[in-house]
mmCIF file with all atom_site columns, C-alpha atoms in Angstrom:
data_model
loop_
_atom_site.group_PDB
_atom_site.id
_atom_site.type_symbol
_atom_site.label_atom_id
_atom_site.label_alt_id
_atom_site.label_comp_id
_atom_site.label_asym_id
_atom_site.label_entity_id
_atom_site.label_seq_id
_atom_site.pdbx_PDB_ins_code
_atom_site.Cartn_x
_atom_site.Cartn_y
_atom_site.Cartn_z
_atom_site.occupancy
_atom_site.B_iso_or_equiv
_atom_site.pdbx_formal_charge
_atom_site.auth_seq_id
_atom_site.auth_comp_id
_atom_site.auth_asym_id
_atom_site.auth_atom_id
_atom_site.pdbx_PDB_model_num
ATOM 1   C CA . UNK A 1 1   ? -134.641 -41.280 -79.186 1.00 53.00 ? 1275 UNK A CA 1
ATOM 2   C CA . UNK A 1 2   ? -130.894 -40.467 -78.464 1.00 58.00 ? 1276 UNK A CA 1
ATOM 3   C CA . UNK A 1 3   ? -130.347 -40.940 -74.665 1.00 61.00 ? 1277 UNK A CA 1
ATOM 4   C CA . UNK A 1 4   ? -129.429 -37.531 -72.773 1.00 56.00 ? 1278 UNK A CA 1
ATOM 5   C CA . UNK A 1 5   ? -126.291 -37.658 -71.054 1.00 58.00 ? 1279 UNK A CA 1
ATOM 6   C CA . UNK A 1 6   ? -124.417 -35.416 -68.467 1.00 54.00 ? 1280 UNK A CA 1
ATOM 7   C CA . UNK A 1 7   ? -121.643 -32.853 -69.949 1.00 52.00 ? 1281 UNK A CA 1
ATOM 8   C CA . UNK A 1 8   ? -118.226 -34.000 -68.691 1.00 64.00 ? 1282 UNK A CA 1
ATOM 9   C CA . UNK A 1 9   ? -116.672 -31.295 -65.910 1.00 70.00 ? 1283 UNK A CA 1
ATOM 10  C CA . UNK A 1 10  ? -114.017 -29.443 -67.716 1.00 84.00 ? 1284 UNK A CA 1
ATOM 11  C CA . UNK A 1 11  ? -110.762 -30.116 -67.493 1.00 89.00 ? 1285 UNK A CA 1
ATOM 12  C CA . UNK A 1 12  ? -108.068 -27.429 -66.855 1.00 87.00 ? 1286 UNK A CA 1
ATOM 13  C CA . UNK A 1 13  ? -104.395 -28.189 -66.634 1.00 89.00 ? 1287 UNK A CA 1
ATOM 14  C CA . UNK A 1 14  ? -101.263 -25.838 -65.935 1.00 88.00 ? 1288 UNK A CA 1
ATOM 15  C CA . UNK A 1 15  ? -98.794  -27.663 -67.469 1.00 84.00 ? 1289 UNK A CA 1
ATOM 16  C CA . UNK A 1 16  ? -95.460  -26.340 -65.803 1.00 85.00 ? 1290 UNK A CA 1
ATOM 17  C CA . UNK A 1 17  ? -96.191  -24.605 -62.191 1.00 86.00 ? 1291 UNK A CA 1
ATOM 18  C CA . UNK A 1 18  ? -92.763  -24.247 -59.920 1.00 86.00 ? 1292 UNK A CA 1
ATOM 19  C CA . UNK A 1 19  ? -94.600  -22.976 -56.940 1.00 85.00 ? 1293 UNK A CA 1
ATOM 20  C CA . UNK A 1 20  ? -93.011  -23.792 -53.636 1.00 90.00 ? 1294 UNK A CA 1
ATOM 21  C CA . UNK A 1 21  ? -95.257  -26.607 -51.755 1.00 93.00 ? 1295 UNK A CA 1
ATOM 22  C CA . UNK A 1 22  ? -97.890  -24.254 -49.813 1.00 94.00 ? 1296 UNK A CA 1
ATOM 23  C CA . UNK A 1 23  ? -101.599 -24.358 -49.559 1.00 96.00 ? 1297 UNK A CA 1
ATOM 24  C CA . UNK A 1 24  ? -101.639 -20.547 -50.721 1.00 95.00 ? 1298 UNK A CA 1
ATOM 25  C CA . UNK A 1 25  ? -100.812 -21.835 -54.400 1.00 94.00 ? 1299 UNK A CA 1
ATOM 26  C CA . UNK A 1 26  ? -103.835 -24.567 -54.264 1.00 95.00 ? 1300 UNK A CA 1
ATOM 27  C CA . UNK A 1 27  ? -106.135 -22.104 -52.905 1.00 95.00 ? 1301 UNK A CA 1
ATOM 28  C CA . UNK A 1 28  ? -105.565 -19.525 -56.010 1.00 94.00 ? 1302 UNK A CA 1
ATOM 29  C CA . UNK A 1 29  ? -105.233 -22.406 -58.599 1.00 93.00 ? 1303 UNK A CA 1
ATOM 30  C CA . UNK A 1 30  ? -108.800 -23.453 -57.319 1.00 93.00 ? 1304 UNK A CA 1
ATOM 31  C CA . UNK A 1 31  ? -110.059 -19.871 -57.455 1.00 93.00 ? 1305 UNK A CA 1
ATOM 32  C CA . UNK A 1 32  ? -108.546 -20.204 -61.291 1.00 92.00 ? 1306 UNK A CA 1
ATOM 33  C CA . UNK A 1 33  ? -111.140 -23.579 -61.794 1.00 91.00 ? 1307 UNK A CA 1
ATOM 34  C CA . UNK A 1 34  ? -107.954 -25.129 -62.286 1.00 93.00 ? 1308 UNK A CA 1
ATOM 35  C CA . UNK A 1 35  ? -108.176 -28.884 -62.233 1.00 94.00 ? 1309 UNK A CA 1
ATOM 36  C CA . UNK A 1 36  ? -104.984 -29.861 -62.389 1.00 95.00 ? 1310 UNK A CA 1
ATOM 37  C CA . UNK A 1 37  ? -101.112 -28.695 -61.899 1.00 94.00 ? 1311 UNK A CA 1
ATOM 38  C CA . UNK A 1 38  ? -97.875  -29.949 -63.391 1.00 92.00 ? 1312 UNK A CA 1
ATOM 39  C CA . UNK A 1 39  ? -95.482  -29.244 -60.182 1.00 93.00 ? 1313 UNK A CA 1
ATOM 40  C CA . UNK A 1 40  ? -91.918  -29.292 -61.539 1.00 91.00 ? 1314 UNK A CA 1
ATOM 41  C CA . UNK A 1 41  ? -89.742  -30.472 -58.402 1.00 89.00 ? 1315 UNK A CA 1
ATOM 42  C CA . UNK A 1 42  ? -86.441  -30.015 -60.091 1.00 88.00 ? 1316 UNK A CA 1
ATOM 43  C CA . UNK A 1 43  ? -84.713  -28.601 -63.227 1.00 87.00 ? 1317 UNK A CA 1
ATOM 44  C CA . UNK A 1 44  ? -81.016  -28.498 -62.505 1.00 87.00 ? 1318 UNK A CA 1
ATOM 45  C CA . UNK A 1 45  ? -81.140  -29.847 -58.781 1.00 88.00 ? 1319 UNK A CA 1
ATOM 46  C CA . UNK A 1 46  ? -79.357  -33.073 -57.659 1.00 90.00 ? 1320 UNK A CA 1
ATOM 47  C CA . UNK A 1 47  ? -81.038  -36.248 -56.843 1.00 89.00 ? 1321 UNK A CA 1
ATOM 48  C CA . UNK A 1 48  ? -80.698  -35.673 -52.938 1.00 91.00 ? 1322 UNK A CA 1
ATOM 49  C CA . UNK A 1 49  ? -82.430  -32.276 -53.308 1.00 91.00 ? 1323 UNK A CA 1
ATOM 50  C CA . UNK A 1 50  ? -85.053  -33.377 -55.613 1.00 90.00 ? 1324 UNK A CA 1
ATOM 51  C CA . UNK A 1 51  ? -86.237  -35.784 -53.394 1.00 90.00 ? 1325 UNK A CA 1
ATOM 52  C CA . UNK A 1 52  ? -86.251  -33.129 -50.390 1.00 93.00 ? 1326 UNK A CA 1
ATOM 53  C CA . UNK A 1 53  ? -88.667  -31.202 -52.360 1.00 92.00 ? 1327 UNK A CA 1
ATOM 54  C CA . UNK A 1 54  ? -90.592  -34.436 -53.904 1.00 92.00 ? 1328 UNK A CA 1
ATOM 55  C CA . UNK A 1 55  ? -90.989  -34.863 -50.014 1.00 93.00 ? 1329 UNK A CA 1
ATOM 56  C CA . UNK A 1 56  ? -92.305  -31.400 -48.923 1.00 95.00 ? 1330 UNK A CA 1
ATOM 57  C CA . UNK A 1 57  ? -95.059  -31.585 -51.925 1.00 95.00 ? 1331 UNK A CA 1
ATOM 58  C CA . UNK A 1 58  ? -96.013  -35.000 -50.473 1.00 95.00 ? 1332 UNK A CA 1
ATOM 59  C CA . UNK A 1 59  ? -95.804  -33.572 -46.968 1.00 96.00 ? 1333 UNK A CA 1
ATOM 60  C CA . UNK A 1 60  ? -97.678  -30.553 -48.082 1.00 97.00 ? 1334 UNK A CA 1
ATOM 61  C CA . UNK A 1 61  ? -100.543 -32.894 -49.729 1.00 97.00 ? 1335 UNK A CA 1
ATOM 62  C CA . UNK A 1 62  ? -100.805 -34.974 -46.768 1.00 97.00 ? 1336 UNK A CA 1
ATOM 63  C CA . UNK A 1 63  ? -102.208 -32.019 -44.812 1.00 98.00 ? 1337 UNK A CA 1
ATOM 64  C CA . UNK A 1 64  ? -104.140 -30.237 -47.424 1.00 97.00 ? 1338 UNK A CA 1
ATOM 65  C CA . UNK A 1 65  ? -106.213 -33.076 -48.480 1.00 97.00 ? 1339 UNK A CA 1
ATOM 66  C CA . UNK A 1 66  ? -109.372 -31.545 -48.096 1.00 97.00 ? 1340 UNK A CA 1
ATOM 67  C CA . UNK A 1 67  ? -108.204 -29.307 -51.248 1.00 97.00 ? 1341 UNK A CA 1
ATOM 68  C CA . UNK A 1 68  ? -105.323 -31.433 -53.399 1.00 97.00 ? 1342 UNK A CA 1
ATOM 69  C CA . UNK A 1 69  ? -104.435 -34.985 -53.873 1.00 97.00 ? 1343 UNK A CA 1
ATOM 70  C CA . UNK A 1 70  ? -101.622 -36.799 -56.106 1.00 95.00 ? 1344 UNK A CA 1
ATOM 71  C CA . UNK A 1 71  ? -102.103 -38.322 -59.200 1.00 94.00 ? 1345 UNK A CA 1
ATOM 72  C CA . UNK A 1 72  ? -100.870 -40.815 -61.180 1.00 89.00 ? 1346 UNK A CA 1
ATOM 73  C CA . UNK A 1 73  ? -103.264 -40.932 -64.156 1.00 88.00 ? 1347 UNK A CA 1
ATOM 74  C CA . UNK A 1 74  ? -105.681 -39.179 -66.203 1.00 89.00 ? 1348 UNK A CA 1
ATOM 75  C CA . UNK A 1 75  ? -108.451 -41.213 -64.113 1.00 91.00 ? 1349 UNK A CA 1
ATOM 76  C CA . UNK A 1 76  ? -106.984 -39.604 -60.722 1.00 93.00 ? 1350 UNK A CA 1
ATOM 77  C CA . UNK A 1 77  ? -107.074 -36.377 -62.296 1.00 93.00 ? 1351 UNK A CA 1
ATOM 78  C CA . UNK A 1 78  ? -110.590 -36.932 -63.270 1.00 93.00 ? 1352 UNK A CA 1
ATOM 79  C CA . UNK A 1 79  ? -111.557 -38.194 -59.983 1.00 95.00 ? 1353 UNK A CA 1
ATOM 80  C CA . UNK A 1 80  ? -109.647 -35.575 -57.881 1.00 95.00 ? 1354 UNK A CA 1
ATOM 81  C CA . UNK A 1 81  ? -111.396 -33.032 -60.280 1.00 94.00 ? 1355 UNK A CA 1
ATOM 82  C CA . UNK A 1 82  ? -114.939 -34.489 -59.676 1.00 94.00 ? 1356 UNK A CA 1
ATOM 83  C CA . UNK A 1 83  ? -114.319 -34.304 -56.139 1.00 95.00 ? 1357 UNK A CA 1
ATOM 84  C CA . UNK A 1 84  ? -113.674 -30.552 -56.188 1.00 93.00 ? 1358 UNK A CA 1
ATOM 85  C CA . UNK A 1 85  ? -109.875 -30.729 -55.408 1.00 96.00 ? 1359 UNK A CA 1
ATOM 86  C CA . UNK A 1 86  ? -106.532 -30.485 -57.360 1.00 96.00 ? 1360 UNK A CA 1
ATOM 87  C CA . UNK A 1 87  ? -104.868 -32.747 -59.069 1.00 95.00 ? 1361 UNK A CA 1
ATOM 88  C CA . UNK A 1 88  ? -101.144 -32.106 -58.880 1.00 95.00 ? 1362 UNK A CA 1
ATOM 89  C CA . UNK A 1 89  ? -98.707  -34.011 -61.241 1.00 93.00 ? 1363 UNK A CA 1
ATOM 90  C CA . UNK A 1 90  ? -94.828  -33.718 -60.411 1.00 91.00 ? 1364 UNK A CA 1
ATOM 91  C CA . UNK A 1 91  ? -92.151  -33.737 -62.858 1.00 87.00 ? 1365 UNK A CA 1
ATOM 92  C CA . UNK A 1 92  ? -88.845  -32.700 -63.496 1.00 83.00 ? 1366 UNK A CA 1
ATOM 93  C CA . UNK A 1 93  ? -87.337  -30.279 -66.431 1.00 83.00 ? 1367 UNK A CA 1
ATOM 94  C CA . UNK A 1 94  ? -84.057  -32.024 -66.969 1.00 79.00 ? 1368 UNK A CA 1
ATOM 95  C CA . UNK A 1 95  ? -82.448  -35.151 -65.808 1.00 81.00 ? 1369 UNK A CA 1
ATOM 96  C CA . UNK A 1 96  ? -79.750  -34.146 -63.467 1.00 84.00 ? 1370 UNK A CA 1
ATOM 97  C CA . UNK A 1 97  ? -82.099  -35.408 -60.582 1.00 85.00 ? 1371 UNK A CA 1
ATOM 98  C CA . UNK A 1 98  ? -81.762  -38.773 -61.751 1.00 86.00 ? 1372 UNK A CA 1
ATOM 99  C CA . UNK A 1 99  ? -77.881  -38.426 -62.183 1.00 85.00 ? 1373 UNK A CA 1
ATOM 100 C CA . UNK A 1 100 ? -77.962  -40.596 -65.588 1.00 80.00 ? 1374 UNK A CA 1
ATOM 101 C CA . UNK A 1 101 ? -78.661  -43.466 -63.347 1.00 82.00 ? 1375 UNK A CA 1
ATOM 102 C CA . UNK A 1 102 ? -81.516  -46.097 -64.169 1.00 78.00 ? 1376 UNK A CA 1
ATOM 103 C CA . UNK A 1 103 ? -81.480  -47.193 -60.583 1.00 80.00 ? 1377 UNK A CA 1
ATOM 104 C CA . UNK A 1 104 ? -82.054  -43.649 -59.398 1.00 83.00 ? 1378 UNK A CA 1
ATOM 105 C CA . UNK A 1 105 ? -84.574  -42.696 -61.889 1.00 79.00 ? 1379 UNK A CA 1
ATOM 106 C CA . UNK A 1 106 ? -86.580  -46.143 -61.045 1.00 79.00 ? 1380 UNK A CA 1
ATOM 107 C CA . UNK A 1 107 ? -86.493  -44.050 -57.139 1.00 81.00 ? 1381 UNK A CA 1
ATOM 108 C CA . UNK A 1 108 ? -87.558  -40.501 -58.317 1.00 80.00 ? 1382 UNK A CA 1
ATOM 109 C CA . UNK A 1 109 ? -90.296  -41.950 -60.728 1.00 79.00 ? 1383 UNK A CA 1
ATOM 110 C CA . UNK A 1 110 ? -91.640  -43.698 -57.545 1.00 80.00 ? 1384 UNK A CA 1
ATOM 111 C CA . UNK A 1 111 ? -91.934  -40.941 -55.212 1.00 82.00 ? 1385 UNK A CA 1
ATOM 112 C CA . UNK A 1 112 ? -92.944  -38.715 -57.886 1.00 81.00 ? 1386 UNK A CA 1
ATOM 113 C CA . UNK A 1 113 ? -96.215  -41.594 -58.976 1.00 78.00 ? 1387 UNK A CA 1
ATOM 114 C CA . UNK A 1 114 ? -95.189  -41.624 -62.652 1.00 64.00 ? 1388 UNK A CA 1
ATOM 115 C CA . UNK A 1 115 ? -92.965  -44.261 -63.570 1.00 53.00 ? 1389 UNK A CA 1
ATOM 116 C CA . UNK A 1 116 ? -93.614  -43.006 -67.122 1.00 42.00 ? 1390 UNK A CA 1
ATOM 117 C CA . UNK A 1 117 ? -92.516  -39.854 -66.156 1.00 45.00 ? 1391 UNK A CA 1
ATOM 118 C CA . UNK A 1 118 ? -88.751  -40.830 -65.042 1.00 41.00 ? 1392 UNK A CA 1
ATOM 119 C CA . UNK A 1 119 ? -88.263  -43.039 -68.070 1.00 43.00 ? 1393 UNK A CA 1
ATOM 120 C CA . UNK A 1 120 ? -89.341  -40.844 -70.875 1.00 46.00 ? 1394 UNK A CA 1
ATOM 121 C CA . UNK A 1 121 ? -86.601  -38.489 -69.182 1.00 44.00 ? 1395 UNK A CA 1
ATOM 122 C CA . UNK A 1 122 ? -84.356  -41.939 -69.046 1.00 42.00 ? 1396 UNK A CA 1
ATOM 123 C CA . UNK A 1 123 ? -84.465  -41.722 -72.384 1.00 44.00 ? 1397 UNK A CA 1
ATOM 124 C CA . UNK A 1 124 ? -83.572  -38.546 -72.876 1.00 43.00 ? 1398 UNK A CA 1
ATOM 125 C CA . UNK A 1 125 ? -80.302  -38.928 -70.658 1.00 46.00 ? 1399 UNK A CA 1
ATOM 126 C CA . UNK A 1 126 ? -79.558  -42.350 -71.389 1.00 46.00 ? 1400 UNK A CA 1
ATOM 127 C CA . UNK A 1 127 ? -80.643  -43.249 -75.081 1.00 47.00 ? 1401 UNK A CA 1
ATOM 128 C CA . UNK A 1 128 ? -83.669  -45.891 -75.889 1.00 47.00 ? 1402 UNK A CA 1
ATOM 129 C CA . UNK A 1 129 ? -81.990  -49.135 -74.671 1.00 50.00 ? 1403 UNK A CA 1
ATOM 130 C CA . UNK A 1 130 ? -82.018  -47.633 -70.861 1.00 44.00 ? 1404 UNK A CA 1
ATOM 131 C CA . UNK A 1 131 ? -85.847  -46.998 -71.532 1.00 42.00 ? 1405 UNK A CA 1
ATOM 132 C CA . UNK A 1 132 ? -86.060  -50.630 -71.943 1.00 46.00 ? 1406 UNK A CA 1
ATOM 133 C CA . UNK A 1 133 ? -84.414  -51.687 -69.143 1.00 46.00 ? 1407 UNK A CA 1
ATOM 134 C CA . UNK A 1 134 ? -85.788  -49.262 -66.868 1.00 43.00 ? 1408 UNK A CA 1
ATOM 135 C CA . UNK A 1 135 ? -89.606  -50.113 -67.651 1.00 44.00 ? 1409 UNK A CA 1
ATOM 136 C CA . UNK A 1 136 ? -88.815  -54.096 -67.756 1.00 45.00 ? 1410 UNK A CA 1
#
């Protein structure tokens, strides 16, 4: 006899959100049953103001844990899921936040949690040799 097992919660993900860092966004993204949020932190914006907002979403997840947490893998998303909260997932649309600079993009990708993140958009600005370099 097959042994029963427990459906898996579903998974929702909003792949590009560009919502300014407030609880009021969580709160109606929950009410959506949505799992999990791809917060873009910069498209054309310089490094310095990247990181100002990279910091406010951090800021704003410190004091809204009770609804949304950071993650850095499919097994946070899963867990922060389970657990009834958010997952949020930052990214970036283009690379001016990392200036075309390894060094910086090493930086973003570590505020951000996603080293993969920063280098696949290495990559982009600086050709596949930099996406060597970066993740050595």
């Amino acid at each position: 006899m097959a042994e029963a097992t427990t459906p898996k919660r579903r998974i929702t993900i909003d792949g590009l959100g560009i919502p300014v860092p407030e609880r009021r966004w969580v709160e109606m993204w929950r009410q959506g049953d949505v799992s999990c949020v791809n917060v873009t932190v910069a498209i054309w914006e310089n490094a310095a103001a990247a990181m100002s907002v990279i910091g406010a979403w951090k800021h704003m997840l410190a004091n809204n844990a009770d609804i949304a947490a950071l993650a850095t893998s499919a097994a946070d998303v899963e867990r922060i899921a389970a657990s009834g909260r958010t997952a949020i997932v930052m990214g970036f649309q283009h690379t001016a936040p990392i200036e075309h600079d390894v060094k910086l993009a090493r930086v973003v990708s570590r505020e951000m949690g996603s080293p993969l993140k920063a280098a696949s958009t290495a990559q982009v600005a600086s050709g596949p040799n930099h996406l060597k370099e970066m993740i050595r």
